[in-house]
Short mmCIF file of C-alpha atoms in Angstrom, two decimals:
data_model
loop_
_atom_site.label_atom_id
_atom_site.label_comp_id
_atom_site.label_asym_id
_atom_site.label_seq_id
_atom_site.Cartn_x
_atom_site.Cartn_y
_atom_site.Cartn_z
CA MET J 23 30.65 52.70 36.81
CA ILE J 24 29.67 49.67 38.87
CA MET J 25 26.30 49.54 37.13
CA ILE J 26 27.99 49.35 33.72
CA ILE J 27 30.25 46.54 34.97
CA LEU J 28 27.25 44.63 36.34
CA ILE J 29 25.41 44.97 33.05
CA LEU J 30 28.42 43.78 31.06
CA TYR J 31 28.94 40.78 33.33
CA SER J 32 25.23 39.95 33.13
CA LEU J 33 25.27 40.16 29.35
CA LEU J 34 28.30 37.87 29.27
CA ALA J 35 26.62 35.45 31.68
CA GLY J 36 23.54 35.24 29.45
CA LEU J 37 25.68 34.54 26.40
CA ILE J 38 27.63 31.83 28.23
CA ALA J 39 24.43 30.29 29.64
CA HIS J 40 23.10 29.80 26.12
CA THR J 41 26.23 28.79 24.19
CA GLY J 42 27.80 26.81 27.01
CA VAL J 43 24.79 25.25 28.73
CA PHE J 44 21.27 25.46 27.29
CA ILE J 45 22.26 24.83 23.68
CA HIS J 46 23.34 21.33 24.71
CA GLY J 47 21.05 18.45 25.68
CA GLU J 48 17.42 18.48 26.82
CA TRP J 49 16.01 20.64 29.60
CA HIS J 50 12.27 19.93 29.65
CA LEU J 51 12.48 17.80 32.82
CA LYS J 52 14.78 20.16 34.70
CA ALA J 53 12.53 23.15 35.32
CA ARG J 54 12.83 22.88 39.10
CA LYS J 55 16.61 22.71 38.95
CA ILE J 56 16.82 25.63 36.53
CA VAL J 57 14.58 27.81 38.69
CA ALA J 58 16.39 26.75 41.88
CA ALA J 59 19.82 27.46 40.37
CA HIS J 60 18.79 30.93 39.23
CA LEU J 61 17.24 31.73 42.62
CA ILE J 62 20.35 30.58 44.48
CA LEU J 63 22.69 32.51 42.20
CA GLY J 64 20.44 35.55 42.40
CA ALA J 65 20.33 35.41 46.20
CA ALA J 66 24.12 35.02 46.40
CA ALA J 67 24.64 37.95 44.04
CA TYR J 68 22.22 40.07 46.04
CA LEU J 69 24.08 39.38 49.29
CA LEU J 70 27.42 40.24 47.68
CA LEU J 71 26.06 43.47 46.29
CA ASP J 72 24.42 44.37 49.57
CA ASN J 73 27.62 43.83 51.55
CA PHE J 74 30.30 45.12 49.22
CA SER J 75 28.73 47.58 46.84
CA ASN J 76 29.18 51.27 47.49
CA SER J 77 26.91 52.19 44.62
CA PRO J 78 24.37 54.93 45.24
CA TYR J 79 21.81 52.58 43.71
CA GLY J 80 20.13 50.07 45.97
CA SER J 81 21.22 46.43 45.71
CA GLY J 82 17.67 45.44 44.78
CA TYR J 83 17.69 47.82 41.84
CA GLN J 84 21.12 46.55 40.78
CA MET J 85 19.91 42.96 40.92
CA ALA J 86 16.85 43.79 38.82
CA VAL J 87 18.97 45.47 36.14
CA SER J 88 21.44 42.56 36.21
CA PHE J 89 18.72 39.94 35.79
CA ILE J 90 17.06 41.87 32.99
CA SER J 91 20.43 42.20 31.22
CA TYR J 92 21.10 38.49 31.73
CA PHE J 93 17.78 37.41 30.23
CA VAL J 94 18.01 39.91 27.37
CA SER J 95 21.42 38.47 26.49
CA LEU J 96 20.25 34.87 26.90
CA PHE J 97 17.19 35.22 24.67
CA THR J 98 18.96 37.44 22.14
CA SER J 99 21.67 34.82 21.77
CA MET J 100 19.03 32.11 21.30
CA THR J 101 17.17 34.17 18.72
CA VAL J 102 20.25 35.05 16.67
CA TYR J 103 21.46 31.45 16.70
CA ARG J 104 18.08 30.03 15.70
CA LEU J 105 17.52 32.55 12.91
CA LEU J 106 21.02 32.64 11.43
CA PHE J 107 23.17 29.68 12.46
CA HIS J 108 20.94 26.69 13.23
CA ALA J 109 21.37 23.53 11.13
CA ILE J 110 17.81 23.79 9.76
CA VAL J 111 17.89 27.50 8.94
CA SER J 112 17.49 26.79 5.21
CA PHE J 113 14.02 25.20 5.58
CA PRO J 114 11.00 27.42 4.86
CA GLY J 115 8.54 28.35 7.57
CA PRO J 116 7.24 31.20 9.72
CA LYS J 117 10.11 33.24 11.16
CA LEU J 118 8.63 33.39 14.65
CA ALA J 119 8.25 29.59 14.64
CA ALA J 120 12.03 29.38 14.23
CA VAL J 121 12.48 31.55 17.33
CA THR J 122 10.14 29.84 19.81
CA LYS J 123 7.47 27.14 20.06
CA LEU J 124 5.37 29.62 22.01
CA TRP J 125 4.42 31.03 18.60
CA HIS J 126 2.88 27.65 17.74
CA VAL J 127 1.15 27.37 21.12
CA PHE J 128 -0.33 30.85 20.66
CA HIS J 129 -1.92 29.80 17.36
CA ILE J 130 -3.52 26.62 18.74
CA THR J 131 -4.98 27.81 22.03
CA ASP J 132 -8.30 26.63 20.56
CA SER J 133 -6.89 23.05 20.32
CA ARG J 134 -7.27 23.04 16.52
CA ASN J 135 -3.70 22.11 15.68
CA PHE J 136 -4.78 19.76 12.87
CA ILE J 137 -6.38 22.65 10.98
CA PHE J 138 -3.48 24.98 11.73
CA MET J 139 -0.94 22.47 10.39
CA ASP J 140 -3.06 21.95 7.29
CA LYS J 141 -2.84 25.69 6.60
CA ILE J 142 0.91 25.60 7.21
CA TYR J 143 1.21 22.91 4.53
CA GLU J 144 -0.86 24.92 2.05
CA LYS J 145 1.39 27.93 2.55
CA TYR J 146 4.88 26.42 2.83
CA GLY J 147 4.80 23.00 1.17
CA THR J 148 6.24 19.59 1.98
CA PHE J 149 9.00 20.50 4.46
CA VAL J 150 8.34 23.26 6.98
CA ARG J 151 10.32 24.55 9.91
CA THR J 152 7.69 24.70 12.66
CA GLY J 153 9.98 25.13 15.65
CA PRO J 154 13.52 26.15 16.62
CA ASN J 155 14.67 22.54 16.11
CA GLU J 156 11.65 21.06 14.35
CA ILE J 157 10.76 20.10 10.79
CA THR J 158 7.22 19.06 9.90
CA ILE J 159 7.00 16.69 6.93
CA PHE J 160 3.90 16.57 4.72
CA HIS J 161 4.84 13.61 2.52
CA PRO J 162 3.07 10.28 1.79
CA ALA J 163 6.07 8.32 3.08
CA ALA J 164 6.60 10.43 6.20
CA ILE J 165 4.93 8.14 8.74
CA GLN J 166 6.74 5.11 7.31
CA LEU J 167 10.07 6.92 7.45
CA LEU J 168 9.52 8.04 11.02
CA ASP J 169 8.22 4.76 12.48
CA GLY J 170 8.78 2.00 9.92
CA TRP J 171 10.95 -1.02 10.57
CA ASN J 172 14.69 -0.34 10.87
CA ASN J 173 14.27 3.40 11.28
CA LYS J 174 16.93 5.13 13.39
CA ASN J 175 14.68 7.78 14.89
CA THR J 176 13.84 7.98 18.57
CA LYS J 177 10.74 9.28 20.34
CA ASP J 178 10.72 12.96 21.16
CA THR J 179 10.34 14.68 24.52
CA TRP J 180 6.53 14.33 24.50
CA TYR J 181 7.01 10.73 25.63
CA ASP J 182 8.44 11.98 28.92
CA ILE J 183 5.05 13.50 29.79
CA MET J 184 4.39 10.93 32.52
CA GLN J 185 7.82 11.10 34.12
CA PRO J 186 8.82 9.72 36.56
CA ARG J 187 6.30 7.07 35.46
CA SER J 188 6.93 5.03 32.33
CA SER J 189 5.26 2.39 30.18
CA ALA J 190 5.63 0.69 26.81
CA ILE J 191 4.00 3.74 25.23
CA PHE J 192 5.68 6.42 27.31
CA THR J 193 9.32 5.42 27.19
CA ARG J 194 11.96 6.86 24.89
CA ASP J 195 14.46 4.04 25.29
CA GLU J 196 14.05 1.67 22.33
CA ASN J 197 15.32 -1.40 24.21
CA ASP J 198 13.01 -0.64 27.11
CA HIS J 199 10.14 -0.14 24.65
CA ARG J 200 10.70 -3.61 23.17
CA GLU J 201 10.71 -5.25 26.61
CA ARG J 202 7.75 -3.32 27.99
CA ARG J 203 5.72 -3.99 24.82
CA LYS J 204 5.86 -7.78 25.29
CA PRO J 205 3.09 -8.04 27.94
CA TRP J 206 0.83 -5.90 25.73
CA VAL J 207 1.45 -8.13 22.71
CA LYS J 208 0.86 -11.32 24.71
CA SER J 209 -2.30 -9.97 26.32
CA LEU J 210 -3.81 -9.20 22.90
CA ALA J 211 -2.59 -12.30 21.06
CA THR J 212 -4.96 -14.75 19.36
CA LYS J 213 -5.98 -16.82 22.39
CA PRO J 214 -6.65 -13.88 24.74
CA MET J 215 -8.54 -12.09 21.96
CA ASP J 216 -10.77 -15.16 21.56
CA SER J 217 -11.97 -14.60 25.12
CA LEU J 218 -12.36 -10.85 24.66
CA ARG J 219 -14.45 -10.84 21.47
CA PRO J 220 -17.64 -12.34 23.01
CA ARG J 221 -17.44 -9.86 25.88
CA LEU J 222 -17.06 -6.96 23.46
CA ALA J 223 -20.01 -8.30 21.48
CA GLY J 224 -22.02 -8.27 24.70
CA LEU J 225 -21.08 -4.65 25.30
CA ALA J 226 -22.10 -3.74 21.74
CA GLN J 227 -25.48 -5.34 22.47
CA THR J 228 -25.70 -3.34 25.71
CA LEU J 229 -25.07 -0.18 23.69
CA SER J 230 -27.92 -1.08 21.35
CA GLU J 231 -30.22 -1.67 24.33
CA CYS J 232 -29.11 1.63 25.86
CA ILE J 233 -30.09 3.42 22.65
CA SER J 234 -33.47 1.68 22.54
CA LYS J 235 -34.41 3.25 25.89
CA TYR J 236 -34.40 6.68 24.27
CA ASP J 237 -37.40 5.53 22.21
CA GLY J 238 -36.65 7.69 19.18
CA GLU J 239 -35.70 10.81 21.13
CA PRO J 240 -32.58 12.76 20.06
CA ILE J 241 -29.35 11.22 21.36
CA VAL J 242 -26.02 12.95 21.85
CA VAL J 243 -23.88 10.31 20.17
CA ASN J 244 -20.75 11.64 21.87
CA ASP J 245 -22.21 10.59 25.24
CA ILE J 246 -23.23 7.06 24.34
CA MET J 247 -19.96 6.36 22.55
CA THR J 248 -18.07 7.68 25.57
CA TRP J 249 -20.00 5.29 27.79
CA PHE J 250 -19.39 2.38 25.44
CA SER J 251 -15.67 3.05 24.97
CA PHE J 252 -15.13 3.42 28.70
CA ASP J 253 -17.09 0.28 29.54
CA ALA J 254 -15.18 -1.61 26.84
CA MET J 255 -11.84 -0.28 28.07
CA TRP J 256 -12.62 -1.26 31.66
CA GLU J 257 -13.65 -4.74 30.55
CA VAL J 258 -10.47 -5.22 28.52
CA VAL J 259 -8.04 -3.67 31.01
CA PHE J 260 -9.53 -4.69 34.35
CA GLY J 261 -12.04 -7.42 33.49
CA GLN J 262 -14.95 -5.46 34.94
CA ASP J 263 -18.01 -3.69 33.57
CA PHE J 264 -17.99 0.01 34.45
CA ASN J 265 -21.78 0.09 33.86
CA LEU J 266 -21.91 3.53 32.27
CA MET J 267 -24.23 2.36 29.49
CA LYS J 268 -26.63 0.71 31.93
CA THR J 269 -26.81 3.72 34.22
CA ARG J 270 -26.61 6.26 31.38
CA GLY J 271 -24.55 8.44 33.65
CA GLY J 272 -21.17 10.05 33.88
CA HIS J 273 -18.31 9.37 36.24
CA PRO J 274 -15.69 11.74 37.70
CA ILE J 275 -12.88 9.89 35.91
CA ILE J 276 -14.35 10.91 32.54
CA ARG J 277 -14.37 14.56 33.57
CA HIS J 278 -10.82 14.26 34.88
CA ARG J 279 -9.68 12.60 31.64
CA ASP J 280 -11.41 15.16 29.43
CA ASN J 281 -9.94 18.06 31.40
CA ALA J 282 -6.49 16.48 31.30
CA PHE J 283 -6.73 16.20 27.52
CA ALA J 284 -7.97 19.79 27.33
CA LEU J 285 -4.91 20.85 29.33
CA LEU J 286 -2.53 19.06 26.96
CA GLY J 287 -4.30 20.07 23.74
CA PRO J 288 -2.67 23.48 23.22
CA VAL J 289 0.68 22.64 24.85
CA TYR J 290 1.63 19.16 23.67
CA VAL J 291 3.61 20.78 20.86
CA ALA J 292 5.70 22.37 23.64
CA ASP J 293 5.51 19.74 26.36
CA TRP J 294 7.85 21.65 28.66
CA ILE J 295 4.88 23.91 29.44
CA ALA J 296 2.96 20.92 30.79
CA HIS J 297 5.94 19.96 32.95
CA LEU J 298 6.02 23.50 34.35
CA GLY J 299 2.38 23.04 35.31
CA PHE J 300 3.02 19.66 36.92
CA ASP J 301 5.99 21.03 38.87
CA PHE J 302 4.73 24.41 40.01
CA VAL J 303 0.91 24.50 39.93
CA PRO J 304 -0.33 20.93 40.65
CA PHE J 305 -3.31 22.50 42.46
CA TYR J 306 -4.55 24.31 39.31
CA GLY J 307 -7.87 22.96 37.98
CA LYS J 308 -6.90 21.00 34.87
CA VAL J 309 -3.48 20.07 36.24
CA ARG J 310 -5.23 18.75 39.33
CA ASP J 311 -7.54 16.73 37.07
CA TRP J 312 -4.47 15.08 35.54
CA PHE J 313 -3.27 13.94 38.95
CA HIS J 314 -6.78 12.80 39.96
CA MET J 315 -6.90 10.66 36.82
CA VAL J 316 -3.50 9.14 37.57
CA ALA J 317 -4.51 8.41 41.17
CA PHE J 318 -7.74 6.75 40.00
CA CYS J 319 -5.82 4.44 37.65
CA ASP J 320 -3.30 3.61 40.39
CA GLU J 321 -6.08 2.75 42.82
CA HIS J 322 -7.74 0.29 40.46
CA MET J 323 -4.49 -1.34 39.44
CA LYS J 324 -3.69 -1.94 43.13
CA MET J 325 -7.14 -3.45 43.58
CA CYS J 326 -6.36 -5.80 40.70
CA ILE J 327 -3.17 -6.92 42.42
CA THR J 328 -5.11 -8.02 45.49
CA THR J 329 -7.85 -9.79 43.49
CA LYS J 330 -5.80 -11.26 40.62
CA GLU J 331 -5.79 -14.84 41.94
CA LYS J 332 -9.59 -14.74 42.40
CA HIS J 333 -10.23 -13.39 38.90
CA ASP J 334 -11.05 -15.97 36.24
CA ARG J 335 -11.58 -13.54 33.35
CA HIS J 336 -8.79 -12.50 31.03
CA HIS J 337 -7.79 -8.86 31.29
CA LEU J 338 -4.72 -6.84 30.39
CA ALA J 339 -4.00 -5.89 33.99
CA SER J 340 -3.17 -9.51 34.81
CA TRP J 341 -0.30 -9.42 32.32
CA PHE J 342 0.92 -6.09 33.64
CA ILE J 343 0.84 -7.43 37.21
CA ASP J 344 2.81 -10.50 36.14
CA GLU J 345 5.43 -8.19 34.63
CA TYR J 346 5.48 -6.16 37.85
CA ARG J 347 6.08 -9.29 39.93
CA ASN J 348 8.65 -10.75 37.54
CA LEU J 349 10.75 -7.60 37.89
CA LYS J 350 11.06 -8.11 41.64
CA GLY J 351 14.73 -8.35 42.48
CA LYS J 352 15.69 -6.90 39.09
CA TRP J 353 14.29 -3.40 39.57
CA ASP J 354 14.05 -1.44 42.78
CA PRO J 355 10.51 -1.27 44.27
CA GLU J 356 10.01 2.39 43.38
CA ALA J 357 10.86 1.80 39.70
CA ARG J 358 8.43 -1.15 39.57
CA GLU J 359 5.66 0.97 41.08
CA ARG J 360 6.30 3.74 38.56
CA LEU J 361 6.14 1.26 35.67
CA LEU J 362 2.88 -0.28 36.89
CA SER J 363 1.35 3.16 37.42
CA GLY J 364 2.46 4.41 34.00
CA THR J 365 1.14 1.27 32.32
CA ALA J 366 -2.25 1.63 34.02
CA VAL J 367 -2.59 5.27 32.94
CA SER J 368 -1.47 4.42 29.38
CA ALA J 369 -4.01 1.61 29.08
CA VAL J 370 -6.88 3.75 30.37
CA LEU J 371 -6.05 6.73 28.15
CA ALA J 372 -5.41 4.70 25.00
CA GLY J 373 -8.28 2.29 25.55
CA SER J 374 -11.00 4.74 26.49
CA ASP J 375 -10.60 7.35 23.78
CA THR J 376 -9.29 5.89 20.52
CA THR J 377 -12.43 4.12 19.30
CA ARG J 378 -14.76 6.74 20.78
CA ALA J 379 -13.80 9.41 18.25
CA SER J 380 -13.90 6.97 15.33
CA LEU J 381 -17.39 5.73 16.25
CA ILE J 382 -18.75 9.27 16.50
CA VAL J 383 -17.30 10.26 13.13
CA THR J 384 -18.43 6.99 11.52
CA TRP J 385 -22.03 7.74 12.42
CA TRP J 386 -21.72 11.32 11.26
CA TYR J 387 -20.76 10.02 7.82
CA LEU J 388 -23.46 7.32 7.83
CA CYS J 389 -26.07 9.98 8.63
CA LYS J 390 -24.66 12.30 5.98
CA TYR J 391 -24.46 9.57 3.33
CA THR J 392 -27.23 7.11 4.16
CA GLU J 393 -26.52 5.00 1.09
CA HIS J 394 -23.43 3.65 2.83
CA ALA J 395 -25.47 2.56 5.85
CA ASN J 396 -27.79 0.73 3.45
CA LYS J 397 -24.85 -1.03 1.79
CA ILE J 398 -23.65 -2.20 5.19
CA ARG J 399 -27.14 -3.53 5.98
CA SER J 400 -27.13 -5.47 2.72
CA GLU J 401 -23.88 -7.14 3.75
CA LEU J 402 -25.33 -7.98 7.16
CA ILE J 403 -28.48 -9.78 5.96
CA ASP J 404 -27.06 -13.25 6.60
CA ALA J 405 -24.12 -12.22 8.80
CA ASP J 406 -23.67 -12.88 12.50
CA VAL J 407 -22.93 -9.45 13.94
CA ALA J 408 -21.33 -11.09 16.99
CA ASP J 409 -18.74 -12.94 14.88
CA ALA J 410 -15.70 -10.68 14.54
CA ASN J 411 -14.17 -12.93 11.88
CA VAL J 412 -17.28 -12.64 9.70
CA LEU J 413 -17.37 -8.86 10.09
CA ALA J 414 -13.70 -8.61 9.13
CA ARG J 415 -14.59 -10.01 5.69
CA LEU J 416 -17.38 -7.55 4.83
CA PRO J 417 -15.90 -5.16 2.26
CA HIS J 418 -18.15 -2.13 2.62
CA LEU J 419 -18.29 -2.23 6.41
CA ASN J 420 -14.50 -2.24 6.51
CA GLY J 421 -14.33 0.34 3.75
CA VAL J 422 -16.45 2.72 5.83
CA ILE J 423 -14.26 2.17 8.88
CA ASN J 424 -11.01 2.66 6.98
CA GLU J 425 -12.31 5.75 5.22
CA THR J 426 -13.34 7.21 8.57
CA LEU J 427 -9.90 6.46 10.01
CA ARG J 428 -8.32 8.09 6.98
CA LEU J 429 -10.32 11.31 7.20
CA VAL J 430 -10.23 11.54 11.01
CA PRO J 431 -7.35 9.47 12.43
CA PRO J 432 -7.46 8.81 16.19
CA ALA J 433 -4.42 11.08 16.65
CA LEU J 434 -5.01 14.00 14.31
CA THR J 435 -1.43 15.24 14.32
CA GLY J 436 0.55 12.87 16.53
CA ALA J 437 3.77 13.24 18.46
CA GLY J 438 7.25 13.65 17.02
CA ARG J 439 10.52 11.83 16.60
CA ILE J 440 14.18 12.80 16.87
CA THR J 441 16.30 12.00 13.81
CA GLY J 442 19.21 9.62 14.29
CA PRO J 443 22.96 10.20 13.89
CA SER J 444 22.72 10.16 10.08
CA GLY J 445 19.69 12.41 9.89
CA LEU J 446 16.64 11.55 7.79
CA LEU J 447 16.57 11.49 3.99
CA VAL J 448 13.17 12.15 2.40
CA ASP J 449 13.39 12.09 -1.39
CA ASP J 450 16.46 14.28 -1.94
CA VAL J 451 16.04 16.36 1.20
CA LEU J 452 18.29 15.62 4.17
CA ILE J 453 17.00 16.59 7.59
CA PRO J 454 19.99 16.97 9.94
CA PRO J 455 20.69 14.66 12.90
CA ASN J 456 19.04 15.33 16.28
CA THR J 457 16.20 17.29 14.71
CA ARG J 458 12.63 16.90 15.91
CA VAL J 459 10.41 15.75 13.05
CA THR J 460 6.64 15.44 12.91
CA ALA J 461 4.20 14.02 10.36
CA PRO J 462 0.62 15.30 10.91
CA LYS J 463 -1.67 12.42 10.02
CA TYR J 464 -4.76 14.51 9.32
CA THR J 465 -2.99 16.31 6.47
CA ILE J 466 -0.95 13.33 5.23
CA HIS J 467 -4.12 11.20 5.01
CA ARG J 468 -5.58 13.89 2.73
CA LEU J 469 -2.64 14.48 0.39
CA GLU J 470 -3.55 14.49 -3.30
CA ALA J 471 -0.29 12.67 -3.95
CA ALA J 472 -1.65 9.77 -1.89
CA PHE J 473 -5.40 9.78 -2.54
CA GLN J 474 -7.57 10.85 -5.43
CA TYR J 475 -10.44 13.06 -4.23
CA PRO J 476 -8.70 13.17 -0.83
CA ASP J 477 -11.38 15.14 1.05
CA GLU J 478 -14.29 13.01 -0.12
CA PHE J 479 -15.79 10.07 1.78
CA ILE J 480 -15.45 7.14 -0.63
CA PRO J 481 -15.37 3.77 1.22
CA GLU J 482 -15.13 1.91 -2.10
CA ARG J 483 -11.52 3.06 -2.50
CA TRP J 484 -10.59 0.31 -0.01
CA TYR J 485 -11.97 -2.61 -2.00
CA SER J 486 -13.58 -1.99 -5.42
CA ARG J 487 -11.86 1.25 -6.50
CA PRO J 488 -8.19 0.82 -5.55
CA GLU J 489 -7.18 3.31 -8.24
CA LEU J 490 -8.31 6.04 -5.83
CA ILE J 491 -5.36 5.16 -3.59
CA ARG J 492 -2.18 6.53 -5.14
CA ASP J 493 0.23 5.86 -2.27
CA LYS J 494 -0.94 3.52 0.47
CA ARG J 495 2.06 4.40 2.64
CA ALA J 496 0.22 7.55 3.64
CA PHE J 497 -2.49 5.58 5.47
CA ALA J 498 -1.33 4.79 8.99
CA PRO J 499 -4.02 5.68 11.56
CA PHE J 500 -2.38 3.40 14.16
CA SER J 501 1.20 4.11 13.03
CA VAL J 502 3.49 1.38 11.65
CA GLY J 503 6.46 -0.83 12.48
CA SER J 504 7.46 -1.57 16.05
CA ARG J 505 5.62 1.57 17.19
CA GLN J 506 2.29 0.52 15.71
CA CYS J 507 -0.51 0.65 18.28
CA VAL J 508 -0.65 -2.79 19.86
CA GLY J 509 -4.41 -2.39 20.30
CA LYS J 510 -5.06 -1.92 16.58
CA GLY J 511 -6.77 -5.31 16.20
CA LEU J 512 -8.89 -4.70 19.28
CA ALA J 513 -9.94 -1.28 17.97
CA TYR J 514 -11.07 -2.77 14.65
CA VAL J 515 -13.12 -5.42 16.48
CA GLU J 516 -14.93 -2.72 18.47
CA LEU J 517 -15.50 -0.51 15.43
CA ARG J 518 -16.87 -3.37 13.33
CA MET J 519 -19.17 -4.78 16.01
CA VAL J 520 -20.68 -1.47 17.08
CA THR J 521 -21.16 -0.21 13.53
CA ALA J 522 -22.67 -3.51 12.41
CA ILE J 523 -25.17 -3.99 15.23
CA LEU J 524 -26.34 -0.36 15.18
CA ALA J 525 -26.69 -0.36 11.38
CA LYS J 526 -28.72 -3.55 11.55
CA ASN J 527 -30.92 -2.42 14.43
CA TYR J 528 -31.53 1.24 13.63
CA ASN J 529 -32.15 3.76 10.91
CA VAL J 530 -30.11 6.76 11.97
CA ARG J 531 -30.45 10.39 10.93
CA PHE J 532 -29.44 13.80 12.17
CA ALA J 533 -31.82 15.18 14.79
CA PRO J 534 -34.15 18.03 13.73
CA GLY J 535 -32.47 21.38 14.26
CA TYR J 536 -29.00 19.87 14.50
CA ASN J 537 -26.31 21.53 12.38
CA PRO J 538 -24.02 18.79 10.97
CA ASP J 539 -21.20 21.30 10.56
CA SER J 540 -20.89 21.61 14.35
CA MET J 541 -19.15 18.23 14.58
CA TRP J 542 -16.30 19.59 12.45
CA ARG J 543 -16.41 23.17 13.67
CA GLU J 544 -16.06 22.11 17.31
CA MET J 545 -13.64 19.22 16.77
CA ARG J 546 -10.55 19.52 18.96
CA ASP J 547 -7.05 18.11 18.64
CA GLN J 548 -6.22 17.17 22.24
CA VAL J 549 -3.68 14.34 21.95
CA THR J 550 -6.53 12.33 20.42
CA ALA J 551 -9.36 13.56 18.20
CA GLN J 552 -12.27 15.08 20.14
CA PRO J 553 -15.22 15.45 17.74
CA GLY J 554 -17.77 18.19 18.21
CA PRO J 555 -21.36 17.32 19.13
CA LEU J 556 -23.31 14.81 17.05
CA VAL J 557 -27.04 14.57 17.79
CA CYS J 558 -29.02 11.83 16.05
CA ILE J 559 -32.35 10.04 15.99
CA PHE J 560 -32.10 6.23 16.18
CA GLU J 561 -35.29 4.62 14.83
CA ALA J 562 -35.65 0.91 15.56
CA ARG J 563 -35.78 -1.38 12.54
CA GLU J 564 -37.73 -4.62 12.28
CA GLY J 565 -35.87 -7.85 12.93
CA ARG J 566 -33.26 -6.30 15.19
CA ALA J 567 -30.09 -8.29 15.74
CA SER J 568 -28.48 -9.26 19.01
CA CYS J 569 -24.97 -10.33 19.90
#
């Protein structure tokens, strides 16, 4: 009899836990508390059973049955609610996706979420339920509606990934975002950018010289673009040359960063899994790499604090340090440290990886369609490749860059938003309030409703054939509105300079024996785009340019 009573009470407890507790609010940052609470309650129940139960069954057996009953009730209640009573139950989508995000994680363990979401769109259409409380929107206006000016949406739980650290990028509070964004905007305004452009031109020249040392031998373009992007990031953020291109060597921070991205790739659609890793297995390989990367960024930011007054070169860290010091007396010391740390990590991650992928893919297309490289060279005959303003006016160069960003945006799918109190109206479809919404850029950039011949590489659509663009709202590789990437202008400068100087200095082709399909086949969606291998031959041209 006592066993039946225990089972009934456990079933009731599971039902109450769901309908009275877990159905309300957010729980992704409370894993430790949830586990601790269940362990404490379980231990207390075990002691009570051990002292007062006269059951012929052992107290351990009774506890096991009780816990199983509790969890069966809890998850059954969740499943029934999500399948039958949830506010978004009317939206089409896979049934298991409505039950748990683990279904989604299971399907993208290969970090190919951009392809998986493309297939979801082909099967289910414009609005798809891809999670218990998640709608994915495949619509030309989706990115504008999620991030455009005056939107009422907020950032989703992904932006808590660095908690307790924060930054302009990784904060969910809109007022805090506006304040924390100011140093970024000031550091990349017109005057600071004037001092950065010549230094970036110098790094583009260093890249060209690095390539020349291979003397026509096959080059893994992924490697050299990694070296360039990291050297450029370090110059912009810390005012120092990391010297990867000169040494043609790796650095532990690159391995740590790559492993951290590989960790997040399959689980960023269910970020609570990453938090479980951070909380309970910080010693695990890729989780440990995440913390090594954070520690490395912290170390160099602290070095900048001690050398700031001696440094006469503009760099972003100087603005972040000024913010850190200006908050003295307004924020407690621990909060200031967390902000500075989060800002350092954000700058390193965003700055070292965004242009890397775009440069790799750009040269894949220029090797595949050599006529476009020749058109760029024609534009560069009388152009100064070190002058960013001149390069910004070259139509085909910019057409190639924009077309690359359209076909392979830096963030292939992107993070999500939470709809505001009034929900989100897309055409005549109302998405309820407090619903997570996503807009996968890879698929939206290739919608036939937005672009004619959407899967084809046609740079001319951006200047001489505008009729090929049906809905320009769909193109947002750096997002839009107040959430637009503050480094967008800097990224374009890097992309133009590197593409221009390499096009002018080299004839580039795929290396013998290289399979061009491998770049696409092995591309990964790990927060940012991670292209598969690209191996090319760079043959020096006469009259090479220098920056």
